[in-house]
DNA sequence: TTGTGGACTTGAAACGTTTGAATAGTGTAT
DNA sequence: ATACACTATTCAAACGTTTCAAGTCCACAA
């Protein structure tokens, strides 16, 4: 039985090891932290110290160590909502970037709550993260905490949203290019009467994506029927897009049928659309094609697999990390700043939810189209091809 | 312009605030930490201190504070893989339990890698978490680090796996009941020729789930054709079940057709099965019903929605947290221990992937069944109903 | 004996907090 | 005047580390 001194915390400390070895704390520290001095120590002593530390289950106190070293090797990661499948690959990308640099991620989940966003950021600051990566998709208010981040000279980077207006380096997908990519895919399959479900207003991505969609349509001389352009309402939680897509798809089928494809704001919306179309008796892709955006897991594993525009989420995370680490490398720790966002190229992923439009003869959708709304006549535009 | 002393770290400290206020560090600390003594201080002073702290963007150093207070208010959460949709709700449940208690979660993602599991646990220990919750689904080796956890008197709890053999409190779903629930659902719909896809051997859940399935089948006097009982191979990553389900479903259709339902090990497997059946020209649920297990997001948003056995993931997380917090409340910090696992009741969630078996007259599946393998004759069993 | 130098080990200060004990300042009753 | 009781503020030590400067030994050369 060990004689057990009344202890404050249950943790084994350096001095516990030192006592057990009959050596000073300094010596033990030198050995266990592999300081250069340890080479000057008798090999036998080193051995004894290591053995004892292992036997007692010693683990250095990161808090004391960081205090002394003035370095925490920690990067705060503030995700807006970990239950959004969007966040997961980004976080993974960040962690994989951090690992080889021996940095450690302090992951906070804001759960789409403003209050939590603030307290998480405060936490990150208090825990002395050397840098912060924010994964933000919804438009968060001018958090005055961001000012505190700057006052404390903590470099910050944002993923998924453009905040270069505040000179914060931003990594995001090129939404406009993505919107165009999606539209062009449908056009190239031969679709002309295309419904669009735009994102909610409070989401940064909505506008540029829609712009890309319009641009591509205009360029091809395809008219977008206003009755077939609806918007999701502001989201309350990450998967509300599903219900939105389901609802809006059904509405469109009854109010303005005859479209042969739906371009949805994101994958969850697209999945909702598929469900809605099914309820209305339409098959995907035979009667109506569907395309999403993001390429999250559910899009890949549902049947039919959802054709979508992939955001390089993993890459966004790892690039942001790269950038942050570079800044941390520099001794001066100057605040990062950037004038233009880093826009990553989206990528079309063709799965089974998109196909050429039904031939008029045998499709329910196409016959409806003929009945209510003739295919718009292509117009040539001044744009280059 | 502030005169700026050459500073080691960019962080604003108590003494910065003290200097700016012309007060001592103690005074400032007393006020900013809302110590009882602060009531004895002049209101004006308090005011001045708060204002200055805010102006400078002061945030207390959690490291120094924890060091001094010997309390980190931190619980380590070690998830086996955050890209598995299984983990996300559990973590959410944990965080929601921790929040009101003013505890803070230190989330580590082991990414299904043994090496990372170890280093994450070490990290958690070094960061002086007061307790640990491990979300483990695959069988991890006798991590000797777990011994260190005990040596340091850190209570530990496991979610998703029974480790009471090592006296570690365990929260998990009652897999056997779940397996039976799934089978009974299919039976009650009228299915008699049912295929089963068992989980991989290295997954703890596989065995009890299968046992429940068998039990329910026996009780109903339904024979399970060995050709229709296949196992997933050991998983390399969380979504490998999808490919497995896809593959095995196709194999079964060609090698032993005629079944009217597939009971899949988990939701991703079920989603794979749906895809596989589709490829073989079978419709779900018209030609073949499919049931999964877990109730993860993709199961809910795919079309048809996957009928599944819901694990109360959120609840598992919050119950584990409750239990841990109770232990932390007690001053003695005795190691937790438990002799029997807490098994939570699973819940049947009926969606659109399950339906009564096709009537023989018009179904492809049924005609195949008749051709190759007649429906097994029900046998009565000695079991009670 | 007295250095001298090497090999090995330790003392002490500092990191940013908190907190019980101590100090200065100010009336007020003796 | 002195003691007393406030009020408002500060001192100093400690938490567990790391690291530089400074020990202590001891063998061996002078």
Coordinates of C-alpha atoms in Angstrom, one line a residue, chain A residues 128-367:
Chain A
X128 CA -5.9 30.7 -25.3
X129 CA -6.3 29.2 -28.7
X130 CA -3.5 30.6 -30.8
X131 CA -5.9 31.0 -33.8
X132 CA -9.5 30.5 -34.6
X133 CA -11.3 29.0 -37.6
X134 CA -15.0 29.7 -37.8
X135 CA -17.3 27.6 -39.9
X136 CA -20.2 29.8 -40.6
X137 CA -22.8 29.5 -43.1
X138 CA -25.6 31.6 -41.8
X139 CA -25.1 35.3 -41.5
X140 CA -24.2 35.9 -38.0
X141 CA -24.6 39.3 -36.5
X142 CA -21.7 41.7 -36.0
X143 CA -20.4 39.7 -33.0
X144 CA -18.5 42.2 -31.0
X145 CA -16.5 39.3 -29.7
X146 CA -14.8 39.3 -33.0
X147 CA -13.3 42.6 -31.9
X148 CA -12.0 40.9 -28.8
X149 CA -10.4 38.3 -30.9
X150 CA -8.5 41.0 -32.6
X151 CA -7.6 42.8 -29.5
X152 CA -5.9 39.7 -28.3
X153 CA -4.1 39.3 -31.5
X154 CA -5.6 36.0 -32.3
X155 CA -5.6 35.3 -36.0
X156 CA -9.0 34.3 -37.3
X157 CA -10.2 32.6 -40.5
X158 CA -13.6 31.9 -41.7
X159 CA -14.8 29.0 -43.8
X160 CA -18.0 29.0 -45.8
X161 CA -18.7 32.7 -45.9
X162 CA -17.1 35.8 -47.3
X163 CA -16.0 38.1 -44.5
X164 CA -13.3 39.9 -46.4
X165 CA -15.3 43.1 -46.0
X166 CA -13.9 42.9 -42.5
X167 CA -10.6 41.8 -43.9
X168 CA -11.0 38.3 -42.4
X169 CA -9.5 35.7 -44.7
X170 CA -12.3 33.6 -46.1
X171 CA -12.5 30.2 -47.7
X172 CA -15.6 29.3 -49.5
X173 CA -16.8 27.6 -52.6
X174 CA -17.5 29.7 -55.7
X175 CA -21.2 29.7 -55.3
X176 CA -21.9 31.5 -58.5
X177 CA -19.8 29.1 -60.5
X178 CA -21.6 26.3 -58.7
X179 CA -25.0 27.6 -59.5
X180 CA -24.0 28.0 -63.1
X181 CA -22.6 24.5 -63.2
X182 CA -25.8 23.0 -61.9
X183 CA -27.9 24.9 -64.4
X184 CA -25.6 24.0 -67.3
X185 CA -25.8 20.4 -66.4
X186 CA -29.6 20.4 -66.6
X187 CA -29.5 22.4 -69.8
X188 CA -27.0 20.1 -71.4
X189 CA -29.3 17.2 -70.6
X190 CA -31.9 19.0 -72.7
X191 CA -34.1 20.5 -70.0
X192 CA -35.7 23.8 -70.8
X193 CA -38.4 24.2 -68.3
X194 CA -36.6 24.2 -65.0
X195 CA -37.8 25.0 -61.5
X196 CA -35.5 26.6 -59.0
X197 CA -35.6 26.5 -55.3
X198 CA -33.6 29.3 -54.0
X199 CA -32.0 29.4 -50.5
X200 CA -33.3 31.3 -47.6
X201 CA -32.5 35.0 -47.4
X202 CA -30.5 34.8 -44.2
X203 CA -28.1 32.4 -45.8
X204 CA -25.1 34.0 -47.4
X205 CA -24.8 31.4 -50.2
X206 CA -28.3 32.0 -51.5
X207 CA -27.7 35.1 -53.5
X208 CA -24.5 34.1 -55.5
X209 CA -25.9 30.7 -56.2
X210 CA -29.0 32.1 -57.7
X211 CA -27.0 34.6 -59.6
X212 CA -25.0 31.8 -61.2
X213 CA -28.2 30.0 -62.1
X214 CA -29.7 33.0 -63.7
X215 CA -26.5 33.8 -65.6
X216 CA -26.3 30.3 -67.0
X217 CA -30.0 30.3 -68.0
X218 CA -29.7 33.7 -69.7
X219 CA -26.6 32.6 -71.5
X220 CA -28.5 29.7 -72.9
X221 CA -31.4 31.9 -73.7
X222 CA -33.7 29.9 -71.4
X223 CA -36.4 31.8 -69.6
X224 CA -37.0 31.0 -65.9
X225 CA -40.7 31.1 -65.2
X226 CA -41.2 33.2 -62.0
X227 CA -43.9 30.7 -60.8
X228 CA -41.1 28.1 -60.8
X229 CA -38.7 30.1 -58.7
X230 CA -39.5 29.8 -55.1
X231 CA -37.4 30.5 -52.0
X232 CA -36.9 28.5 -48.8
X233 CA -37.9 30.3 -45.7
X234 CA -35.3 31.2 -43.2
X235 CA -33.9 28.1 -41.6
X236 CA -34.4 27.2 -38.0
X237 CA -32.2 24.2 -38.0
X238 CA -29.9 22.6 -40.5
X239 CA -32.3 20.1 -41.9
X240 CA -35.3 22.4 -42.4
X241 CA -34.3 22.5 -46.0
X242 CA -35.7 19.1 -46.4
X243 CA -39.2 20.0 -45.4
X244 CA -38.9 23.1 -47.4
X245 CA -38.0 21.2 -50.5
X246 CA -40.7 18.7 -50.0
X247 CA -43.3 21.4 -49.6
X248 CA -42.3 23.6 -52.4
X249 CA -41.9 20.8 -54.8
X250 CA -45.5 19.8 -54.2
X251 CA -46.7 23.3 -54.5
X252 CA -45.0 23.7 -57.8
X253 CA -46.4 20.5 -59.2
X254 CA -49.9 21.7 -58.5
X255 CA -49.5 25.4 -59.3
X256 CA -47.3 25.3 -62.3
X257 CA -46.7 21.8 -63.5
X258 CA -44.8 20.9 -66.6
X259 CA -41.3 21.4 -65.5
X260 CA -38.8 18.7 -66.2
X261 CA -36.2 19.5 -63.6
X262 CA -35.8 21.1 -60.3
X263 CA -32.6 22.8 -59.3
X264 CA -32.5 22.8 -55.5
X265 CA -30.6 25.1 -53.2
X266 CA -28.8 22.3 -51.4
X267 CA -28.8 18.5 -51.0
X268 CA -31.2 18.4 -48.2
X269 CA -33.6 20.5 -50.2
X270 CA -33.1 18.2 -53.1
X271 CA -33.8 15.2 -51.0
X272 CA -37.0 16.9 -49.8
X273 CA -37.9 17.6 -53.4
X274 CA -37.5 13.9 -54.4
X275 CA -39.8 13.0 -51.6
X276 CA -42.3 15.6 -52.7
X277 CA -42.3 14.6 -56.3
X278 CA -42.8 11.0 -55.3
X279 CA -45.8 12.0 -53.3
X280 CA -47.2 13.7 -56.4
X281 CA -46.7 10.6 -58.3
X282 CA -43.6 11.7 -60.2
X283 CA -40.5 9.6 -60.6
X284 CA -37.0 10.8 -60.4
X285 CA -35.3 11.0 -62.8
X286 CA -37.8 9.6 -65.3
X287 CA -40.4 12.3 -65.0
X288 CA -38.3 15.0 -63.4
X289 CA -34.6 15.5 -62.8
X290 CA -33.3 16.9 -59.5
X291 CA -30.0 18.4 -58.7
X292 CA -28.7 19.5 -55.3
X293 CA -25.6 21.3 -53.9
X294 CA -23.0 20.4 -51.4
X295 CA -22.5 16.7 -51.8
X296 CA -23.2 15.6 -48.2
X297 CA -23.4 12.0 -47.2
X298 CA -27.2 11.6 -47.5
X299 CA -27.1 12.7 -51.1
X300 CA -24.6 9.9 -51.9
X301 CA -26.4 7.1 -50.1
X302 CA -30.0 7.8 -51.1
X303 CA -31.6 6.1 -54.1
X304 CA -31.5 7.5 -56.6
X305 CA -28.2 9.1 -55.7
X306 CA -28.5 12.8 -55.9
X307 CA -26.7 14.6 -58.7
X308 CA -25.1 17.5 -57.0
X309 CA -22.5 20.2 -57.0
X310 CA -19.7 19.2 -54.7
X311 CA -18.2 21.7 -52.4
X312 CA -14.7 20.8 -51.6
X313 CA -15.4 20.8 -47.9
X314 CA -12.5 18.9 -46.8
X315 CA -10.2 21.0 -48.9
X316 CA -11.7 24.2 -47.5
X317 CA -10.9 23.0 -44.1
X318 CA -7.4 22.0 -44.8
X319 CA -6.6 25.1 -46.8
X320 CA -7.9 27.4 -44.1
X321 CA -5.7 25.4 -41.6
X322 CA -2.7 25.8 -43.9
X323 CA -3.2 29.5 -44.0
X324 CA -3.6 29.8 -40.3
X325 CA -0.6 27.7 -39.5
X326 CA 1.5 29.8 -41.8
X327 CA 0.5 32.9 -39.9
X328 CA 1.3 31.2 -36.6
X329 CA 4.7 30.2 -37.8
X330 CA 5.6 33.8 -38.2
X331 CA 6.8 35.0 -34.8
X332 CA 5.1 38.4 -35.0
X333 CA 1.6 36.9 -34.9
X334 CA 0.4 39.8 -37.0
X335 CA -3.3 39.7 -37.5
X336 CA -4.2 38.0 -40.7
X337 CA -6.1 40.0 -43.2
X338 CA -7.3 39.5 -46.7
X339 CA -8.9 41.6 -49.3
X340 CA -10.5 38.9 -51.4
X341 CA -12.0 35.6 -50.5
X342 CA -10.4 32.3 -51.6
X343 CA -13.1 30.8 -53.8
X344 CA -12.7 27.1 -54.4
X345 CA -14.0 25.5 -57.6
X346 CA -17.1 23.4 -57.2
X347 CA -17.4 20.2 -59.0
X348 CA -20.3 18.5 -60.7
X349 CA -21.1 15.0 -59.4
X350 CA -23.4 13.2 -61.7
X351 CA -25.5 10.5 -60.0
X352 CA -28.9 9.1 -60.9
X353 CA -31.3 11.9 -60.0
X354 CA -30.7 13.7 -63.3
X355 CA -31.4 12.5 -66.8
X356 CA -32.6 13.8 -70.1
X357 CA -36.2 15.2 -69.9
X358 CA -38.9 12.7 -70.7
X359 CA -39.9 12.4 -74.3
X360 CA -43.2 14.1 -74.8
X361 CA -44.9 11.0 -75.9
X362 CA -44.9 8.9 -72.8
X363 CA -44.2 11.1 -69.8
X364 CA -46.7 12.4 -67.3
X365 CA -44.6 15.4 -66.7
X366 CA -44.1 16.3 -70.3
X367 CA -47.7 16.0 -71.1

